[in-house]
Amino acid sequence: MNILTFIIARLMPIWIVISAVLALWVPEVFRFLGSTTEWALALILFMMGLTLERKRLLKLARKPVRPLFGSLGKWVIAPLISIGLAVLFFGMSELSYGIIMAGIVPSGTSANLNTFIAKGDVSLSLAMSSFDTLVGPFIAPFLIKILIGSSVDFDYFSFWLKMICVVFLPLMVGISLQSIFPYLSKGIKPFIPVISSLALYTVVLGIVSNAKSVLLQDISILFPIAICVFLQVTIQMVCGYGYAKLLRYSEAECRAILFEVGICNSALAAVLANDTFGSMASVAAMANMICNLVIGSFIAAILASTKNSAYSSITIIENKGE
């Protein structure tokens, strides 16, 4: 199982690129997956719910200050940078809506893995991810209404309902099942990375295959999209780290917030952008996904090789608490 998990889940950036290339090469083979993207995303959130143990949520409730301040920074920094770059590169257009959407969704699950690799504070990362995912369905529609609503016909209630159905309900069902049937969830947990990864690749195949015709109309747009999302992810990470330093957080906590602010759930952004604004918006969000996975893995590897004296003490404390 470890080998399968490594091949399918840990090599995710490679498989996402392969999936996107396949979808562009033979779109007719994967076009039918376009109707399954919301279900695939709901499955990912359901799996995430199965991993959110009640004791972790109780810990967040008992000591909420640091995770809440971290999340506050994420919900301010990421949207501001996203709309600034989107307007700078593409004005107010379908492409810019996808860039903005990638910055106003909850943090991505790869942020937790990269925090672990980078010797960051994993408990803080998990607490922030949990909080972001719980409040995201209520904050994201509000931000979309403010940032984009005046420029496009936007149905606030439909968007909010979609986030509730795709994000909040699957997450809560997963948390509930994990609490009611803990042994069942423990049996499923070894398979969660593989199942979630396969569901993510389904999202990529479904969205990119249906966007090929739009992409071919102006293939030159891919280069400015790549530059824009590179800056988006990189600047968010730098600002997230700087924000944590201003709050006098430890080095391990700063590394956790770096990834939580820099890596958003771009798969969710792509699905929502596709349904709300069109296929070009989803392509921009998908480009952000590829970029944050690649940059995140690269930064995590660099930080893993640097000394972090706070990391060992955090590890000892967490082990004593188990």
PDB file of N, CA and C in Angstrom, residues 158-217:
ATOM      1  N   SER A 158     -27.008  30.824  -5.312  1.00  0.00           N
ATOM      2  CA  SER A 158     -26.652  29.584  -6.014  1.00  0.00           C
ATOM      3  C   SER A 158     -25.209  29.191  -5.725  1.00  0.00           C
ATOM      4  N   PHE A 159     -24.325  30.183  -5.720  1.00  0.00           N
ATOM      5  CA  PHE A 159     -22.909  29.914  -5.436  1.00  0.00           C
ATOM      6  C   PHE A 159     -22.743  29.416  -3.998  1.00  0.00           C
ATOM      7  N   TRP A 160     -23.424  30.076  -3.063  1.00  0.00           N
ATOM      8  CA  TRP A 160     -23.351  29.669  -1.657  1.00  0.00           C
ATOM      9  C   TRP A 160     -23.883  28.245  -1.485  1.00  0.00           C
ATOM     10  N   LEU A 161     -25.006  27.946  -2.148  1.00  0.00           N
ATOM     11  CA  LEU A 161     -25.605  26.614  -2.031  1.00  0.00           C
ATOM     12  C   LEU A 161     -24.666  25.550  -2.600  1.00  0.00           C
ATOM     13  N   LYS A 162     -23.979  25.879  -3.685  1.00  0.00           N
ATOM     14  CA  LYS A 162     -23.045  24.931  -4.288  1.00  0.00           C
ATOM     15  C   LYS A 162     -21.879  24.646  -3.329  1.00  0.00           C
ATOM     16  N   MET A 163     -21.359  25.671  -2.678  1.00  0.00           N
ATOM     17  CA  MET A 163     -20.268  25.462  -1.721  1.00  0.00           C
ATOM     18  C   MET A 163     -20.732  24.636  -0.519  1.00  0.00           C
ATOM     19  N   ILE A 164     -21.958  24.861  -0.094  1.00  0.00           N
ATOM     20  CA  ILE A 164     -22.511  24.062   1.008  1.00  0.00           C
ATOM     21  C   ILE A 164     -22.597  22.590   0.596  1.00  0.00           C
ATOM     22  N   CYS A 165     -23.097  22.339  -0.608  1.00  0.00           N
ATOM     23  CA  CYS A 165     -23.300  20.960  -1.080  1.00  0.00           C
ATOM     24  C   CYS A 165     -21.993  20.255  -1.410  1.00  0.00           C
ATOM     25  N   VAL A 166     -21.036  20.996  -1.981  1.00  0.00           N
ATOM     26  CA  VAL A 166     -19.792  20.381  -2.437  1.00  0.00           C
ATOM     27  C   VAL A 166     -18.742  20.328  -1.333  1.00  0.00           C
ATOM     28  N   VAL A 167     -18.752  21.294  -0.429  1.00  0.00           N
ATOM     29  CA  VAL A 167     -17.702  21.397   0.593  1.00  0.00           C
ATOM     30  C   VAL A 167     -18.228  21.059   1.987  1.00  0.00           C
ATOM     31  N   PHE A 168     -19.189  21.847   2.458  1.00  0.00           N
ATOM     32  CA  PHE A 168     -19.574  21.764   3.866  1.00  0.00           C
ATOM     33  C   PHE A 168     -20.255  20.436   4.219  1.00  0.00           C
ATOM     34  N   LEU A 169     -21.248  20.038   3.436  1.00  0.00           N
ATOM     35  CA  LEU A 169     -21.990  18.813   3.770  1.00  0.00           C
ATOM     36  C   LEU A 169     -21.123  17.553   3.699  1.00  0.00           C
ATOM     37  N   PRO A 170     -20.341  17.345   2.603  1.00  0.00           N
ATOM     38  CA  PRO A 170     -19.461  16.167   2.590  1.00  0.00           C
ATOM     39  C   PRO A 170     -18.470  16.160   3.744  1.00  0.00           C
ATOM     40  N   LEU A 171     -17.937  17.345   4.071  1.00  0.00           N
ATOM     41  CA  LEU A 171     -16.988  17.449   5.186  1.00  0.00           C
ATOM     42  C   LEU A 171     -17.652  17.052   6.504  1.00  0.00           C
ATOM     43  N   MET A 172     -18.858  17.572   6.744  1.00  0.00           N
ATOM     44  CA  MET A 172     -19.553  17.277   7.992  1.00  0.00           C
ATOM     45  C   MET A 172     -19.969  15.808   8.073  1.00  0.00           C
ATOM     46  N   VAL A 173     -20.357  15.219   6.937  1.00  0.00           N
ATOM     47  CA  VAL A 173     -20.696  13.791   6.921  1.00  0.00           C
ATOM     48  C   VAL A 173     -19.464  12.962   7.273  1.00  0.00           C
ATOM     49  N   GLY A 174     -18.316  13.335   6.713  1.00  0.00           N
ATOM     50  CA  GLY A 174     -17.074  12.625   7.015  1.00  0.00           C
ATOM     51  C   GLY A 174     -16.699  12.738   8.482  1.00  0.00           C
ATOM     52  N   ILE A 175     -16.810  13.947   9.052  1.00  0.00           N
ATOM     53  CA  ILE A 175     -16.509  14.151  10.470  1.00  0.00           C
ATOM     54  C   ILE A 175     -17.458  13.331  11.345  1.00  0.00           C
ATOM     55  N   SER A 176     -18.736  13.328  10.980  1.00  0.00           N
ATOM     56  CA  SER A 176     -19.740  12.600  11.765  1.00  0.00           C
ATOM     57  C   SER A 176     -19.478  11.098  11.736  1.00  0.00           C
ATOM     58  N   LEU A 177     -19.204  10.557  10.546  1.00  0.00           N
ATOM     59  CA  LEU A 177     -18.938   9.126  10.430  1.00  0.00           C
ATOM     60  C   LEU A 177     -17.677   8.743  11.208  1.00  0.00           C
ATOM     61  N   GLN A 178     -16.678   9.624  11.159  1.00  0.00           N
ATOM     62  CA  GLN A 178     -15.435   9.352  11.868  1.00  0.00           C
ATOM     63  C   GLN A 178     -15.659   9.334  13.370  1.00  0.00           C
ATOM     64  N   SER A 179     -16.590  10.157  13.856  1.00  0.00           N
ATOM     65  CA  SER A 179     -16.888  10.196  15.288  1.00  0.00           C
ATOM     66  C   SER A 179     -17.757   9.022  15.721  1.00  0.00           C
ATOM     67  N   ILE A 180     -18.733   8.640  14.870  1.00  0.00           N
ATOM     68  CA  ILE A 180     -19.679   7.577  15.228  1.00  0.00           C
ATOM     69  C   ILE A 180     -19.059   6.196  15.042  1.00  0.00           C
ATOM     70  N   PHE A 181     -18.302   6.039  13.936  1.00  0.00           N
ATOM     71  CA  PHE A 181     -17.690   4.743  13.616  1.00  0.00           C
ATOM     72  C   PHE A 181     -16.175   4.886  13.506  1.00  0.00           C
ATOM     73  N   PRO A 182     -15.488   5.131  14.614  1.00  0.00           N
ATOM     74  CA  PRO A 182     -14.030   5.391  14.560  1.00  0.00           C
ATOM     75  C   PRO A 182     -13.238   4.238  13.962  1.00  0.00           C
ATOM     76  N   TYR A 183     -13.652   2.999  14.222  1.00  0.00           N
ATOM     77  CA  TYR A 183     -12.904   1.853  13.696  1.00  0.00           C
ATOM     78  C   TYR A 183     -13.061   1.737  12.183  1.00  0.00           C
ATOM     79  N   LEU A 184     -14.253   2.096  11.688  1.00  0.00           N
ATOM     80  CA  LEU A 184     -14.475   2.079  10.240  1.00  0.00           C
ATOM     81  C   LEU A 184     -13.583   3.106   9.552  1.00  0.00           C
ATOM     82  N   SER A 185     -13.516   4.314  10.127  1.00  0.00           N
ATOM     83  CA  SER A 185     -12.692   5.358   9.523  1.00  0.00           C
ATOM     84  C   SER A 185     -11.214   5.007   9.579  1.00  0.00           C
ATOM     85  N   LYS A 186     -10.790   4.335  10.665  1.00  0.00           N
ATOM     86  CA  LYS A 186      -9.392   3.909  10.763  1.00  0.00           C
ATOM     87  C   LYS A 186      -9.051   2.898   9.676  1.00  0.00           C
ATOM     88  N   GLY A 187     -10.015   2.048   9.328  1.00  0.00           N
ATOM     89  CA  GLY A 187      -9.780   1.073   8.276  1.00  0.00           C
ATOM     90  C   GLY A 187      -9.677   1.703   6.902  1.00  0.00           C
ATOM     91  N   ILE A 188     -10.380   2.813   6.731  1.00  0.00           N
ATOM     92  CA  ILE A 188     -10.388   3.494   5.433  1.00  0.00           C
ATOM     93  C   ILE A 188      -9.190   4.419   5.270  1.00  0.00           C
ATOM     94  N   LYS A 189      -8.667   4.956   6.368  1.00  0.00           N
ATOM     95  CA  LYS A 189      -7.629   5.990   6.313  1.00  0.00           C
ATOM     96  C   LYS A 189      -6.413   5.649   5.455  1.00  0.00           C
ATOM     97  N   PRO A 190      -5.908   4.402   5.478  1.00  0.00           N
ATOM     98  CA  PRO A 190      -4.744   4.110   4.623  1.00  0.00           C
ATOM     99  C   PRO A 190      -5.013   4.317   3.133  1.00  0.00           C
ATOM    100  N   PHE A 191      -6.289   4.233   2.744  1.00  0.00           N
ATOM    101  CA  PHE A 191      -6.645   4.360   1.332  1.00  0.00           C
ATOM    102  C   PHE A 191      -7.023   5.783   0.938  1.00  0.00           C
ATOM    103  N   ILE A 192      -7.170   6.660   1.928  1.00  0.00           N
ATOM    104  CA  ILE A 192      -7.660   8.014   1.648  1.00  0.00           C
ATOM    105  C   ILE A 192      -6.737   8.796   0.700  1.00  0.00           C
ATOM    106  N   PRO A 193      -5.402   8.790   0.876  1.00  0.00           N
ATOM    107  CA  PRO A 193      -4.555   9.542  -0.064  1.00  0.00           C
ATOM    108  C   PRO A 193      -4.726   9.088  -1.512  1.00  0.00           C
ATOM    109  N   VAL A 194      -4.848   7.772  -1.729  1.00  0.00           N
ATOM    110  CA  VAL A 194      -4.987   7.245  -3.088  1.00  0.00           C
ATOM    111  C   VAL A 194      -6.341   7.636  -3.668  1.00  0.00           C
ATOM    112  N   ILE A 195      -7.419   7.440  -2.901  1.00  0.00           N
ATOM    113  CA  ILE A 195      -8.766   7.755  -3.383  1.00  0.00           C
ATOM    114  C   ILE A 195      -8.897   9.249  -3.667  1.00  0.00           C
ATOM    115  N   SER A 196      -8.399  10.083  -2.754  1.00  0.00           N
ATOM    116  CA  SER A 196      -8.483  11.531  -2.942  1.00  0.00           C
ATOM    117  C   SER A 196      -7.685  11.984  -4.159  1.00  0.00           C
ATOM    118  N   SER A 197      -6.513  11.387  -4.363  1.00  0.00           N
ATOM    119  CA  SER A 197      -5.674  11.740  -5.520  1.00  0.00           C
ATOM    120  C   SER A 197      -6.362  11.360  -6.827  1.00  0.00           C
ATOM    121  N   LEU A 198      -6.943  10.170  -6.885  1.00  0.00           N
ATOM    122  CA  LEU A 198      -7.647   9.733  -8.095  1.00  0.00           C
ATOM    123  C   LEU A 198      -8.846  10.640  -8.388  1.00  0.00           C
ATOM    124  N   ALA A 199      -9.528  11.067  -7.326  1.00  0.00           N
ATOM    125  CA  ALA A 199     -10.653  11.985  -7.509  1.00  0.00           C
ATOM    126  C   ALA A 199     -10.167  13.324  -8.057  1.00  0.00           C
ATOM    127  N   LEU A 200      -9.003  13.780  -7.575  1.00  0.00           N
ATOM    128  CA  LEU A 200      -8.436  15.039  -8.055  1.00  0.00           C
ATOM    129  C   LEU A 200      -8.057  14.934  -9.529  1.00  0.00           C
ATOM    130  N   TYR A 201      -7.476  13.806  -9.934  1.00  0.00           N
ATOM    131  CA  TYR A 201      -7.116  13.625 -11.339  1.00  0.00           C
ATOM    132  C   TYR A 201      -8.363  13.588 -12.218  1.00  0.00           C
ATOM    133  N   THR A 202      -9.461  13.088 -11.676  1.00  0.00           N
ATOM    134  CA  THR A 202     -10.736  13.100 -12.398  1.00  0.00           C
ATOM    135  C   THR A 202     -11.192  14.530 -12.656  1.00  0.00           C
ATOM    136  N   VAL A 203     -11.015  15.401 -11.656  1.00  0.00           N
ATOM    137  CA  VAL A 203     -11.366  16.811 -11.812  1.00  0.00           C
ATOM    138  C   VAL A 203     -10.537  17.449 -12.921  1.00  0.00           C
ATOM    139  N   VAL A 204      -9.233  17.187 -12.916  1.00  0.00           N
ATOM    140  CA  VAL A 204      -8.337  17.751 -13.939  1.00  0.00           C
ATOM    141  C   VAL A 204      -8.743  17.274 -15.334  1.00  0.00           C
ATOM    142  N   LEU A 205      -8.937  15.972 -15.482  1.00  0.00           N
ATOM    143  CA  LEU A 205      -9.311  15.406 -16.790  1.00  0.00           C
ATOM    144  C   LEU A 205     -10.638  15.972 -17.281  1.00  0.00           C
ATOM    145  N   GLY A 206     -11.608  16.077 -16.373  1.00  0.00           N
ATOM    146  CA  GLY A 206     -12.931  16.556 -16.765  1.00  0.00           C
ATOM    147  C   GLY A 206     -12.938  18.008 -17.187  1.00  0.00           C
ATOM    148  N   ILE A 207     -12.219  18.850 -16.449  1.00  0.00           N
ATOM    149  CA  ILE A 207     -12.235  20.284 -16.750  1.00  0.00           C
ATOM    150  C   ILE A 207     -11.385  20.616 -17.972  1.00  0.00           C
ATOM    151  N   VAL A 208     -10.171  20.089 -18.032  1.00  0.00           N
ATOM    152  CA  VAL A 208      -9.270  20.423 -19.144  1.00  0.00           C
ATOM    153  C   VAL A 208      -9.801  19.883 -20.469  1.00  0.00           C
ATOM    154  N   SER A 209     -10.352  18.675 -20.495  1.00  0.00           N
ATOM    155  CA  SER A 209     -10.874  18.104 -21.739  1.00  0.00           C
ATOM    156  C   SER A 209     -12.018  18.941 -22.307  1.00  0.00           C
ATOM    157  N   ASN A 210     -12.816  19.525 -21.423  1.00  0.00           N
ATOM    158  CA  ASN A 210     -13.931  20.355 -21.889  1.00  0.00           C
ATOM    159  C   ASN A 210     -13.510  21.787 -22.209  1.00  0.00           C
ATOM    160  N   ALA A 211     -12.284  22.151 -21.840  1.00  0.00           N
ATOM    161  CA  ALA A 211     -11.796  23.506 -22.100  1.00  0.00           C
ATOM    162  C   ALA A 211     -10.878  23.582 -23.319  1.00  0.00           C
ATOM    163  N   LYS A 212     -10.607  22.442 -23.973  1.00  0.00           N
ATOM    164  CA  LYS A 212      -9.638  22.433 -25.081  1.00  0.00           C
ATOM    165  C   LYS A 212     -10.033  23.393 -26.195  1.00  0.00           C
ATOM    166  N   SER A 213     -11.300  23.372 -26.592  1.00  0.00           N
ATOM    167  CA  SER A 213     -11.729  24.211 -27.711  1.00  0.00           C
ATOM    168  C   SER A 213     -11.526  25.688 -27.403  1.00  0.00           C
ATOM    169  N   VAL A 214     -11.742  26.078 -26.157  1.00  0.00           N
ATOM    170  CA  VAL A 214     -11.544  27.470 -25.762  1.00  0.00           C
ATOM    171  C   VAL A 214     -10.055  27.822 -25.758  1.00  0.00           C
ATOM    172  N   LEU A 215      -9.228  26.895 -25.266  1.00  0.00           N
ATOM    173  CA  LEU A 215      -7.787  27.132 -25.222  1.00  0.00           C
ATOM    174  C   LEU A 215      -7.190  27.293 -26.617  1.00  0.00           C
ATOM    175  N   LEU A 216      -7.655  26.480 -27.547  1.00  0.00           N
ATOM    176  CA  LEU A 216      -7.104  26.516 -28.908  1.00  0.00           C
ATOM    177  C   LEU A 216      -7.419  27.815 -29.639  1.00  0.00           C
ATOM    178  N   GLN A 217      -8.430  28.545 -29.166  1.00  0.00           N
ATOM    179  CA  GLN A 217      -8.756  29.821 -29.796  1.00  0.00           C
ATOM    180  C   GLN A 217      -7.634  30.836 -29.609  1.00  0.00           C
TER     181      GLN A 217
END
